[in-house]
XYZ file of C-alpha atoms in Angstrom:
773
model
C 71.350 64.487 -135.421
C 70.845 61.874 -132.699
C 67.993 59.402 -132.953
C 65.982 59.217 -129.750
C 63.381 56.741 -128.567
C 61.399 58.659 -125.979
C 57.647 58.943 -125.670
C 55.197 58.434 -128.488
C 56.849 60.754 -131.017
C 59.174 58.061 -132.260
C 60.670 57.829 -135.751
C 59.467 54.990 -137.919
C 62.022 54.858 -140.712
C 64.515 57.073 -142.510
C 63.628 57.758 -146.130
C 67.022 58.334 -147.730
C 67.450 59.902 -151.159
C 70.642 59.181 -153.039
C 71.213 56.953 -156.063
C 69.008 54.067 -154.950
C 66.477 55.925 -152.806
C 66.898 53.587 -149.879
C 64.615 53.186 -146.872
C 66.903 52.958 -143.846
C 65.261 50.965 -141.022
C 65.601 52.043 -137.425
C 65.824 49.368 -134.744
C 63.416 50.619 -132.117
C 62.469 47.687 -129.880
C 60.046 49.783 -127.818
C 58.235 51.186 -130.831
C 54.510 50.481 -131.085
C 53.116 50.523 -134.633
C 49.807 51.964 -133.377
C 51.455 54.989 -131.774
C 51.013 58.479 -133.136
C 53.596 61.045 -134.138
C 56.612 61.251 -136.463
C 57.710 58.021 -138.096
C 60.976 59.339 -139.537
C 63.642 62.055 -139.312
C 64.610 64.906 -141.585
C 68.304 65.589 -142.177
C 70.183 67.874 -144.531
C 73.479 66.911 -146.093
C 74.711 64.671 -148.879
C 71.495 62.711 -148.841
C 67.994 64.087 -148.328
C 65.833 62.451 -145.694
C 62.072 62.784 -145.327
C 59.946 62.882 -142.182
C 57.529 59.961 -142.125
C 54.379 60.775 -140.178
C 51.088 58.951 -139.794
C 49.992 60.705 -142.981
C 52.751 58.920 -144.957
C 51.946 55.581 -146.550
C 54.844 53.146 -146.207
C 53.540 50.934 -149.006
C 53.404 53.809 -151.497
C 56.802 55.098 -150.416
C 58.295 51.632 -150.752
C 57.061 51.446 -154.346
C 58.426 54.919 -155.074
C 61.844 53.771 -153.826
C 61.724 50.719 -156.095
C 60.715 52.785 -159.131
C 63.421 55.330 -158.367
C 65.980 52.529 -158.208
C 64.849 51.207 -161.596
C 65.583 54.620 -163.088
C 69.276 53.965 -162.419
C 69.635 50.976 -164.745
C 73.376 51.526 -165.194
C 74.102 50.407 -161.618
C 71.727 47.429 -161.639
C 72.450 43.958 -162.935
C 69.840 42.069 -164.936
C 68.619 39.858 -162.021
C 68.221 42.982 -159.884
C 66.232 44.774 -162.586
C 63.916 41.810 -163.041
C 63.463 41.394 -159.290
C 62.763 45.080 -158.782
C 60.265 45.080 -161.645
C 58.465 42.227 -159.870
C 58.544 44.184 -156.609
C 57.175 47.312 -158.282
C 54.317 45.370 -159.885
C 53.380 43.685 -156.613
C 53.401 46.975 -154.722
C 51.392 48.618 -157.511
C 48.702 45.942 -157.230
C 48.612 46.331 -153.446
C 48.166 50.111 -153.461
C 45.532 49.882 -156.204
C 43.321 47.328 -154.475
C 44.125 44.524 -156.915
C 45.855 42.190 -154.448
C 44.928 39.903 -151.570
C 46.776 38.452 -148.599
C 48.762 36.061 -150.805
C 50.410 39.080 -152.424
C 52.107 39.822 -149.109
C 53.716 36.373 -149.133
C 54.842 36.902 -152.723
C 56.225 40.310 -151.741
C 58.222 38.836 -148.906
C 59.552 36.043 -151.164
C 60.557 38.573 -153.827
C 62.414 40.713 -151.281
C 64.116 37.645 -149.809
C 65.248 36.515 -153.255
C 66.825 39.906 -153.929
C 68.453 40.043 -150.515
C 69.990 36.592 -150.990
C 71.979 37.826 -153.985
C 74.677 39.030 -151.642
C 76.487 42.321 -150.996
C 77.152 44.686 -153.835
C 73.864 44.121 -155.630
C 71.603 47.180 -155.939
C 68.472 45.071 -155.584
C 69.632 43.841 -152.195
C 69.946 47.411 -150.901
C 66.346 48.160 -151.922
C 64.790 44.883 -150.771
C 66.320 44.791 -147.274
C 64.451 47.807 -145.855
C 61.192 46.643 -147.440
C 61.601 43.320 -145.652
C 62.125 45.286 -142.459
C 58.905 47.211 -143.019
C 56.994 43.996 -143.705
C 58.147 42.574 -140.388
C 57.836 45.750 -138.317
C 54.616 47.112 -139.788
C 52.671 44.098 -141.104
C 49.323 45.684 -140.199
C 49.855 48.552 -142.629
C 50.586 46.160 -145.489
C 47.737 43.867 -144.473
C 45.231 46.738 -144.406
C 46.226 47.611 -147.964
C 46.066 44.070 -149.322
C 43.177 42.591 -147.337
C 41.018 45.537 -146.259
C 41.687 47.557 -149.424
C 42.255 50.489 -147.095
C 45.157 52.926 -146.736
C 45.348 54.130 -143.096
C 47.349 57.187 -144.195
C 44.554 58.106 -146.667
C 47.166 58.426 -149.433
C 46.406 55.715 -151.982
C 43.555 57.159 -154.126
C 41.919 53.864 -155.062
C 41.794 52.739 -151.425
C 39.961 55.761 -150.028
C 36.483 54.866 -148.712
C 33.603 57.274 -149.188
C 32.842 59.613 -146.267
C 29.563 57.780 -145.570
C 31.460 54.488 -145.406
C 34.053 55.912 -143.009
C 31.412 57.217 -140.584
C 29.393 53.994 -140.366
C 30.235 52.397 -136.989
C 29.733 48.908 -138.434
C 31.715 49.621 -141.646
C 28.930 48.894 -144.142
C 30.055 49.393 -147.737
C 27.352 51.981 -148.345
C 28.188 53.068 -151.920
C 28.194 49.458 -153.096
C 24.764 48.609 -151.730
C 23.343 51.893 -153.009
C 24.709 51.094 -156.460
C 23.163 47.625 -156.315
C 19.793 49.113 -155.369
C 20.139 51.515 -158.299
C 20.618 48.500 -160.581
C 17.638 46.705 -159.003
C 19.863 44.014 -157.422
C 18.198 44.091 -154.010
C 19.275 40.701 -152.708
C 22.902 41.415 -153.571
C 22.576 44.765 -151.783
C 21.252 43.011 -148.676
C 24.209 40.634 -148.617
C 26.644 43.553 -148.878
C 25.045 45.032 -145.748
C 25.015 41.709 -143.889
C 28.747 41.302 -144.377
C 29.149 43.901 -141.636
C 25.786 44.320 -139.922
C 23.353 41.496 -139.067
C 20.482 43.984 -138.534
C 19.820 45.743 -141.870
C 16.097 46.099 -141.199
C 16.435 47.314 -137.616
C 19.174 49.811 -138.478
C 17.207 50.845 -141.534
C 14.474 52.030 -139.178
C 16.190 53.310 -136.024
C 19.809 54.174 -136.883
C 20.703 57.866 -136.311
C 22.492 57.588 -139.688
C 25.745 59.500 -139.189
C 26.484 58.386 -142.761
C 23.886 60.831 -144.055
C 25.512 63.663 -142.133
C 28.747 62.896 -143.995
C 27.051 62.409 -147.377
C 28.738 64.614 -150.006
C 25.465 64.972 -151.912
C 24.307 67.311 -149.125
C 26.645 69.922 -150.626
C 24.398 69.962 -153.708
C 20.901 69.519 -152.247
C 20.112 66.805 -149.689
C 21.913 63.645 -148.555
C 20.964 60.219 -149.840
C 18.356 58.422 -147.713
C 20.893 55.752 -146.782
C 19.031 54.585 -143.692
C 15.690 53.795 -145.278
C 17.259 52.093 -148.293
C 18.676 49.505 -145.861
C 15.183 48.852 -144.581
C 13.884 48.665 -148.143
C 16.211 45.856 -149.269
C 15.520 43.845 -146.098
C 11.781 44.235 -146.511
C 11.992 43.318 -150.210
C 13.934 40.153 -149.387
C 11.463 39.205 -146.650
C 8.455 39.773 -148.915
C 10.023 37.554 -151.566
C 11.016 34.782 -149.154
C 14.706 35.500 -149.598
C 15.618 36.893 -146.162
C 17.229 33.718 -144.809
C 19.804 32.973 -142.087
C 23.437 33.020 -143.112
C 25.289 29.732 -143.066
C 27.394 29.231 -139.900
C 31.013 28.215 -140.137
C 32.260 24.670 -139.547
C 31.799 23.708 -135.904
C 34.850 24.380 -133.730
C 33.543 22.742 -130.552
C 34.045 25.934 -128.552
C 31.195 27.175 -126.331
C 30.555 30.859 -125.687
C 28.019 32.411 -123.310
C 26.568 35.849 -124.049
C 24.854 37.752 -121.242
C 22.192 40.000 -122.709
C 20.237 39.747 -125.956
C 20.528 43.363 -127.010
C 22.177 44.510 -130.244
C 25.731 44.035 -128.886
C 25.053 40.503 -127.633
C 23.129 39.425 -130.727
C 25.761 40.925 -133.022
C 28.554 39.087 -131.226
C 26.550 35.848 -131.387
C 26.031 36.318 -135.137
C 29.721 36.788 -135.942
C 30.806 34.043 -133.527
C 28.399 31.640 -135.236
C 29.954 32.574 -138.587
C 33.239 31.394 -137.069
C 31.638 28.085 -136.106
C 31.435 28.583 -132.342
C 28.463 27.352 -130.290
C 26.767 30.380 -128.706
C 24.154 30.557 -125.951
C 22.533 33.876 -124.997
C 21.146 34.397 -121.494
C 18.360 36.995 -121.302
C 16.776 38.104 -118.032
C 13.488 39.299 -119.573
C 10.750 37.353 -121.298
C 11.586 38.858 -124.707
C 14.838 39.064 -126.626
C 16.210 42.179 -128.270
C 17.370 44.333 -125.395
C 16.463 48.021 -125.612
C 15.219 47.707 -129.209
C 12.848 44.997 -127.972
C 11.180 47.076 -125.298
C 12.625 50.590 -125.316
C 12.172 51.681 -128.930
C 8.476 52.300 -129.620
C 6.724 50.028 -132.071
C 5.791 52.933 -134.347
C 9.535 53.254 -135.017
C 10.493 49.573 -134.796
C 7.671 47.036 -135.209
C 8.302 44.038 -132.988
C 7.796 41.521 -135.799
C 10.678 43.093 -137.755
C 13.043 42.827 -134.802
C 11.884 39.279 -134.208
C 12.505 38.404 -137.859
C 16.161 39.392 -137.607
C 16.541 37.620 -134.257
C 15.125 34.465 -135.861
C 17.792 34.699 -138.549
C 20.461 34.649 -135.842
C 18.771 31.718 -134.119
C 18.693 29.999 -137.503
C 22.489 30.003 -137.431
C 22.400 27.740 -134.365
C 22.474 30.427 -131.657
C 20.432 29.464 -128.578
C 18.548 32.176 -126.650
C 17.396 31.377 -123.113
C 14.707 33.823 -121.968
C 13.827 34.478 -118.316
C 17.384 33.415 -117.478
C 19.059 36.174 -115.473
C 22.688 35.954 -114.432
C 23.288 36.474 -110.707
C 22.456 34.392 -107.673
C 22.059 30.770 -108.732
C 23.957 31.223 -111.994
C 26.930 33.553 -111.835
C 29.530 34.321 -114.461
C 31.927 32.148 -112.511
C 29.394 29.296 -112.765
C 29.244 29.696 -116.547
C 32.998 29.289 -116.794
C 33.603 26.623 -114.157
C 30.413 24.523 -114.073
C 28.559 24.873 -117.339
C 31.460 24.365 -119.719
C 31.614 27.762 -121.409
C 35.109 28.743 -122.468
C 34.366 32.440 -122.890
C 31.698 34.867 -121.683
C 30.630 38.114 -123.317
C 28.867 40.686 -121.123
C 26.451 42.825 -123.136
C 23.930 43.882 -120.509
C 23.321 47.417 -121.798
C 22.067 50.397 -119.814
C 18.593 49.421 -118.625
C 17.915 51.722 -115.676
C 16.971 55.403 -115.564
C 19.148 58.067 -114.022
C 17.349 59.472 -110.967
C 17.152 63.241 -110.481
C 17.566 64.192 -106.797
C 15.001 66.989 -106.501
C 12.524 67.573 -103.688
C 9.309 65.612 -104.184
C 10.800 63.079 -106.602
C 9.452 60.187 -104.508
C 5.819 61.282 -104.708
C 3.041 59.200 -106.215
C 2.755 60.054 -109.897
C 6.526 60.210 -110.551
C 7.794 57.798 -113.199
C 11.136 57.166 -114.895
C 11.624 57.034 -118.651
C 13.320 53.695 -119.270
C 11.069 51.819 -116.826
C 8.017 53.548 -118.304
C 8.855 52.406 -121.841
C 9.582 48.870 -120.639
C 6.266 48.681 -118.784
C 4.270 49.866 -121.793
C 6.079 47.524 -124.171
C 5.968 44.382 -122.061
C 2.502 44.838 -120.516
C 0.760 46.828 -123.223
C -0.457 49.642 -120.955
C 0.786 52.798 -119.319
C 1.350 52.934 -115.548
C 0.569 56.668 -115.434
C -2.705 58.222 -114.383
C -4.183 61.670 -115.003
C -5.017 64.144 -117.711
C -1.883 66.315 -117.600
C 1.510 64.641 -118.108
C 4.863 66.394 -118.045
C 8.024 64.792 -119.476
C 11.413 66.023 -118.299
C 14.335 65.590 -120.712
C 15.560 66.549 -124.173
C 16.948 63.326 -125.596
C 15.480 60.640 -127.817
C 14.223 58.662 -124.816
C 12.279 61.691 -123.600
C 10.782 62.170 -127.060
C 9.850 58.484 -127.147
C 8.236 58.706 -123.710
C 6.108 61.693 -124.707
C 5.003 60.169 -128.009
C 4.304 56.756 -126.471
C 2.193 58.266 -123.722
C 0.246 60.295 -126.254
C -0.637 57.110 -128.143
C -1.545 55.193 -125.016
C -3.794 58.121 -124.100
C -5.624 57.969 -127.407
C -6.066 54.209 -127.144
C -7.333 54.385 -123.536
C -9.175 57.665 -123.433
C -10.790 56.954 -120.079
C -7.439 57.236 -118.277
C -5.180 58.803 -120.827
C -3.618 62.237 -120.931
C -5.186 64.989 -122.968
C -2.000 67.036 -122.895
C 1.684 66.025 -122.959
C 4.300 68.714 -122.314
C 8.092 68.437 -122.389
C 10.614 70.586 -120.526
C 14.336 70.333 -121.261
C 17.501 72.163 -120.229
C 18.793 72.650 -123.738
C 17.884 75.131 -126.440
C 16.365 73.674 -129.646
C 19.844 73.636 -131.212
C 21.419 71.941 -128.177
C 18.827 69.190 -127.690
C 20.474 65.746 -127.913
C 17.352 64.306 -129.523
C 17.470 63.781 -133.279
C 16.037 66.733 -135.159
C 13.510 64.661 -137.067
C 12.281 63.117 -133.819
C 11.657 66.577 -132.399
C 9.871 67.676 -135.567
C 7.603 64.620 -135.541
C 6.758 65.172 -131.863
C 5.776 68.763 -132.582
C 3.645 67.615 -135.523
C 1.782 65.307 -133.151
C 0.863 68.159 -130.818
C 3.469 67.700 -128.084
C 4.574 71.001 -126.558
C 8.310 71.455 -125.955
C 9.626 74.190 -123.640
C 13.372 74.744 -123.921
C 15.826 76.097 -121.357
C 13.841 75.109 -118.256
C 15.081 72.877 -115.431
C 13.232 71.247 -112.534
C 13.572 72.957 -109.179
C 11.086 70.831 -107.214
C 8.058 68.589 -107.566
C 4.879 70.006 -106.057
C 2.739 67.565 -104.089
C -0.461 67.364 -102.096
C -1.048 64.440 -99.736
C 1.884 62.591 -101.303
C 0.628 62.964 -104.862
C 2.043 65.051 -107.672
C 0.232 68.296 -108.464
C 2.868 69.989 -110.590
C 6.477 71.070 -110.838
C 8.402 74.273 -110.282
C 10.878 75.077 -113.020
C 13.674 77.623 -113.215
C 15.111 79.296 -116.273
C 18.407 77.915 -117.568
C 21.219 80.424 -118.119
C 23.522 77.966 -119.829
C 23.906 74.195 -120.168
C 27.628 73.841 -120.912
C 30.655 75.654 -119.498
C 33.484 77.274 -121.454
C 35.151 73.877 -122.009
C 31.950 72.378 -123.409
C 31.287 70.248 -120.323
C 27.769 69.652 -119.039
C 27.414 72.171 -116.206
C 23.994 73.852 -116.185
C 23.482 77.135 -114.384
C 20.121 78.730 -113.610
C 18.453 82.121 -113.246
C 16.936 81.621 -109.796
C 14.721 84.686 -110.101
C 12.949 83.342 -113.188
C 10.638 80.453 -112.328
C 7.367 78.984 -113.530
C 4.899 76.362 -112.319
C 3.498 73.642 -114.555
C 0.468 71.769 -113.245
C 0.654 68.006 -113.718
C -1.017 64.786 -112.620
C 2.063 62.750 -113.594
C 5.726 63.573 -114.254
C 8.020 61.272 -116.213
C 11.746 61.909 -115.851
C 13.772 60.820 -118.892
C 17.123 62.454 -118.311
C 19.465 59.548 -118.984
C 20.222 55.862 -118.561
C 22.656 53.950 -116.405
C 24.076 50.463 -116.144
C 22.906 48.067 -113.436
C 25.767 45.763 -112.430
C 23.849 44.071 -109.641
C 24.198 40.744 -111.438
C 27.940 40.606 -110.702
C 29.040 38.371 -107.821
C 32.272 38.718 -105.812
C 33.520 35.409 -107.194
C 33.216 36.653 -110.754
C 36.355 38.826 -110.357
C 35.035 41.460 -112.763
C 36.492 44.912 -112.184
C 34.389 48.074 -112.433
C 35.226 51.700 -113.133
C 34.500 54.671 -110.853
C 31.603 55.531 -113.198
C 29.899 52.227 -112.395
C 30.778 50.586 -115.726
C 32.528 47.306 -116.472
C 36.285 47.686 -116.762
C 37.411 46.399 -120.161
C 40.357 46.957 -122.478
C 39.269 49.491 -125.123
C 40.697 47.407 -127.977
C 40.470 43.726 -127.043
C 37.374 44.246 -124.792
C 38.822 41.767 -122.280
C 37.903 42.311 -118.621
C 39.887 41.656 -115.458
C 38.726 38.009 -115.578
C 40.445 35.798 -118.141
C 37.967 34.589 -120.739
C 35.392 37.281 -119.958
C 34.809 40.121 -122.397
C 32.500 43.131 -122.237
C 31.345 45.863 -124.612
C 28.467 48.142 -125.474
C 26.623 50.418 -123.055
C 27.900 48.448 -120.051
C 31.445 49.603 -120.899
C 31.022 52.951 -122.646
C 27.770 54.190 -121.184
C 24.568 54.695 -123.196
C 25.105 54.818 -126.966
C 23.233 54.013 -130.162
C 22.064 50.671 -131.513
C 24.520 50.792 -134.392
C 27.451 51.442 -132.053
C 26.383 48.489 -129.931
C 26.369 46.308 -133.050
C 29.896 47.460 -133.868
C 30.980 46.644 -130.297
C 29.560 43.138 -130.628
C 31.435 42.709 -133.884
C 34.745 43.585 -132.196
C 33.910 41.298 -129.283
C 33.448 38.380 -131.687
C 36.883 39.071 -133.185
C 38.528 39.142 -129.755
C 36.726 36.052 -128.459
C 37.561 34.072 -131.591
C 41.210 35.070 -131.205
C 41.139 33.992 -127.561
C 39.494 30.639 -128.297
C 41.855 29.822 -131.147
C 44.874 30.699 -128.966
C 46.346 32.643 -131.850
C 49.660 34.398 -131.190
C 49.931 38.133 -130.738
C 47.281 40.666 -129.769
C 43.655 40.281 -130.803
C 42.829 41.749 -134.216
C 41.157 45.145 -134.217
C 38.036 45.761 -136.250
C 39.259 47.936 -139.119
C 37.689 49.786 -142.012
C 37.327 47.563 -145.071
C 36.722 48.877 -148.582
C 35.059 45.787 -149.949
C 34.072 46.153 -153.584
C 33.339 48.433 -156.493
C 29.981 48.003 -158.201
C 29.661 49.219 -161.827
C 28.249 52.705 -162.235
C 24.620 53.211 -163.137
C 24.499 55.325 -166.324
C 22.316 58.404 -166.026
C 22.241 61.704 -167.880
C 23.689 64.638 -165.955
C 20.500 66.778 -165.998
C 18.568 63.897 -164.442
C 21.312 63.255 -161.898
C 21.288 66.777 -160.580
C 17.580 67.545 -161.004
C 16.250 64.677 -158.902
C 16.139 65.706 -155.247
C 15.735 63.430 -152.259
C 12.706 61.176 -152.573
C 10.410 61.954 -149.598
C 9.647 59.036 -147.312
C 5.865 58.483 -147.273
C 4.480 58.837 -143.751
C 1.183 58.555 -141.936
C -0.658 61.785 -141.285
C 0.161 63.120 -137.767
C -3.516 62.973 -136.732
C -3.794 59.327 -137.784
C -0.483 58.080 -136.429
C -1.152 59.074 -132.795
C -4.180 56.786 -132.716
C -2.097 53.596 -132.471
C 1.428 52.198 -132.702
C 1.410 51.550 -136.454
C 4.697 52.354 -138.220
C 4.946 56.013 -139.163
C 7.200 55.467 -142.174
C 5.432 53.599 -144.962
C 8.582 52.641 -146.908
C 9.735 53.113 -150.474
C 8.365 51.413 -153.550
C 10.879 49.835 -155.922
C 10.662 52.834 -158.226
C 11.233 55.262 -155.369
C 14.125 53.224 -153.954
C 15.913 53.021 -157.293
C 15.408 56.711 -157.957
C 16.816 57.623 -154.540
C 19.802 55.266 -154.846
C 20.699 56.689 -158.259
C 21.319 60.080 -156.645
C 24.510 58.685 -155.072
C 27.651 60.470 -156.306
C 29.777 57.321 -155.862
C 32.363 58.865 -153.593
C 33.917 55.419 -153.195
C 35.474 56.071 -156.619
C 35.559 59.848 -157.026
C 37.783 61.299 -154.279
C 36.921 64.893 -155.256
C 40.546 65.893 -155.779
C 39.691 68.346 -158.578
C 42.416 67.082 -160.933
C 39.914 66.855 -163.779
C 38.830 70.467 -163.323
C 42.420 71.658 -163.218
C 43.471 70.004 -166.479
C 40.260 71.125 -168.212
C 40.656 74.709 -167.033
C 44.412 75.285 -166.959
C 45.778 72.940 -169.623
C 42.994 72.608 -172.174
C 41.582 76.113 -171.520
C 38.049 74.740 -171.948
C 36.832 75.016 -168.334
C 33.886 72.729 -168.899
C 34.015 71.421 -165.313
C 32.876 73.823 -162.598
C 33.721 72.733 -159.049
C 33.167 74.318 -155.653
C 35.215 73.703 -152.481
C 33.598 71.695 -149.696
C 36.695 71.507 -147.471
C 40.320 72.591 -147.449
C 41.263 69.637 -149.642
C 38.088 68.622 -151.481
C 36.036 70.121 -154.294
C 32.780 68.887 -155.784
C 31.278 69.216 -159.247
C 28.609 71.861 -158.741
C 27.357 72.419 -162.309
C 26.352 69.227 -164.073
C 24.898 71.125 -167.051
C 28.038 73.099 -167.925
C 29.914 70.155 -169.554
C 27.056 69.685 -172.018
C 27.590 73.263 -173.177
C 31.405 73.427 -173.188
C 33.003 69.976 -173.097
C 34.817 69.021 -176.323
C 35.144 65.326 -175.319
C 38.922 65.429 -175.569
C 39.274 62.909 -172.716
C 41.996 64.826 -170.832
C 39.962 64.668 -167.613
C 39.729 60.889 -167.862
C 43.465 60.574 -168.428
C 44.338 62.614 -165.345
C 41.743 61.035 -162.994
C 43.660 58.900 -160.431
C 40.768 56.570 -159.598
C 38.930 55.915 -162.866
C 35.921 57.955 -161.773
C 35.829 59.705 -165.175
C 35.257 57.530 -168.218
C 35.947 58.506 -171.808
C 33.957 56.352 -174.240
C 34.336 56.423 -178.010
C 32.311 54.530 -180.582
C 31.902 54.922 -184.341
C 29.105 57.436 -184.007
C 29.715 59.285 -180.739
C 32.058 60.336 -177.955
C 30.974 60.404 -174.333
C 32.388 61.615 -171.009
C 30.979 60.210 -167.758
C 31.639 61.003 -164.114
C 30.768 57.982 -161.951
C 28.132 56.999 -164.491
C 26.686 60.502 -164.948
C 26.835 61.341 -168.657
C 28.361 64.824 -168.608
C 28.535 65.194 -172.372
C 27.621 63.110 -175.380
C 28.562 64.288 -178.854
C 27.940 62.747 -182.228
C 30.946 62.347 -184.471
C 31.013 64.063 -187.838
C 31.701 62.145 -191.059
C 34.628 62.324 -193.432
C 33.492 64.175 -196.565
C 35.495 61.772 -198.698
C 34.701 58.302 -197.410
C 31.892 58.934 -194.919
C 33.737 57.212 -192.079
C 33.360 58.579 -188.529
C 35.704 61.484 -187.906
C 35.505 63.647 -184.759
C 32.722 65.697 -183.097
C 32.233 69.111 -184.661
C 32.906 70.935 -181.381
C 36.168 69.087 -180.917
C 37.146 69.793 -184.517
C 36.308 73.453 -184.071
C 38.442 73.642 -180.922
C 41.444 72.006 -182.613
C 41.096 74.184 -185.700
C 40.845 77.369 -183.683
C 43.861 76.663 -181.490
C 46.005 75.150 -184.246
C 45.342 77.920 -186.764
C 45.975 80.577 -184.146
C 49.302 78.987 -183.262
C 50.426 78.337 -186.872
C 49.132 81.544 -188.410
C 47.368 79.748 -191.254
C 44.044 78.011 -191.783
C 43.829 74.259 -192.290
C 40.612 72.745 -193.546
C 39.826 69.565 -191.665
C 36.949 67.922 -193.478
C 38.558 64.590 -194.262
C 39.733 61.837 -191.973
C 43.534 61.379 -191.725
C 43.461 58.389 -194.076
C 41.678 60.259 -196.864
C 43.675 63.419 -196.275
C 46.925 61.494 -196.678
C 45.661 59.807 -199.830
C 44.658 63.193 -201.263
C 48.026 64.672 -200.429
C 49.806 61.731 -202.045
C 47.701 62.168 -205.183
C 48.710 65.812 -205.367
C 52.368 64.833 -205.270
C 51.840 62.400 -208.156
C 50.583 65.256 -210.328
C 53.957 66.906 -210.029
């Protein structure tokens, strides 16, 4: 079979069977390690060869080849056996998360030592292809050793929890939840700040995709991951422990950041940790970007945002307010006149998308983003009238409606008495977060779904209402946004003011021709999707200005990647810039809890202001957890960073032991979850077979003099007292276990054996009986 090198479906390596199980390297100079598709070939003949795809882990396969070679001791000399044992141990530590980057150097040295033994040595034949893999695919080995992460999702102990994998900033969620469960709040905060410099902000405004992925939702409700972040930050602040992180040793490099939103501030934070001198240029009079003026204070109090900005400033980051980039200070000026070696563009999407409908220029028409900015910066609403209509179905539209309602209550003499929303989407299709919609409805805001604006009605240049038409569908057969209308179904809504909140766009008016910054046809900054470098050397861009409007947490992740790329550029390191990868950081000890308590305790409700009270001002709606509530909520975590839900424990308990004390239910094609936490207490015999077969150590079998115990990620599934030897009184075995053994043994042997004595006393008794004869 010929080996080809065309397109992306390129082979990676041949996995050859045979007596030494060799990995045969393929010299493919055009191969890109990041490419998708087959990484090996499959051949039939004297030797078996295996296809290596992206789902195959090269590190695990390399260890399997070494172990297979050790099984053929008769063709290995002593130095080869010792060298291969060393290789196997190193690879074992790497795939089990027990190694660091130095292990890769040791691995390379061990392979080199075996290869230097010369031809004819079995160890040489095994080590050579592993050396090839280390050189050709160093990122895969580095991810295992440094990030404790297997990109093929093969190594059980390196599999992150689903919540961890869905967090854009890669927060080690199970670890900080476990620390909260133990009451170690400051340690939990530091776990979060390893990857996200805004625990408090994200704890209040993040759309929490992690909770959508939470496995606990398959039992009752997901863990309140979002608010527990806010809790630990607030606890640290209240106890004077929320302090700036220490910056790295000064490098002398200067970096300019344009925009003080979450992407810019995040990049500044991680660049300061590297020791670079960072200056942020902000056009407005307040820092924070959209969170500083676009997210209402009842969701994100300004003092909380300011607290986390002060922490970044405390690391030596300078923020220049009222300092727009454009005429008088261009990006080119920053690089050529002001001594900055790199520039990061993080300007966000700060303008509203305009809807081209008749009458949209009338007096009384306002736009969502500008409306929120005006209210936030000037403390008052620009709108007039008693009847206000909001157009849009996203979070910005919800914010606009709820903000205007509060402004109306505060300034009754010119405020609205009624706020109504119209959106194209059905309730299920609305892009706004479900809880945002529910809270708006609680506050008395009316939402009409499946209606689109046809025209704005005016009289003498002023708004009097809008004509709406019924929406037939919002998306076409391919799922693309393409609304169609039922022109014969219309309605008129009277209004004194209409606020359009149908989207945001990027304003690139600050760019000058001499900046040499390329733009895309969509009006965004052109940047490499991985390195974030623009068409101008030394200039990087990320966040909404590159991708279009996104969430705060995604902007933070973009800033994190930008810091990596800029640091690589400033240090003039060889090769491509490092890519922000998933990192499984640590494993916190389980919190012991009895199974009935684990499964009985549902999600702890977040205390909130009454809807009637909260519309009277901009006070925070969510009142926060107490310590007791936070610990109780965190202890609901199933610790999916350890338990990978493979079902091996259920299989051995059901099929091998015939006890079936563990009852699982499928949650996907490959995963099952323990669904009955009470069943083990009724059936488990504490034999420990489940613990022996568990590949990750999620199940613990504990034995003391007076009891046996089986735990799943800290949840005590069964606890049984041990019986006593009738002869000496020493601990024997639990009665249920003894009954199980007796029943199965007697049935197999066809006779009854009384087991009342421990083995020591039973042997002594038997010996005494022999003496009598």
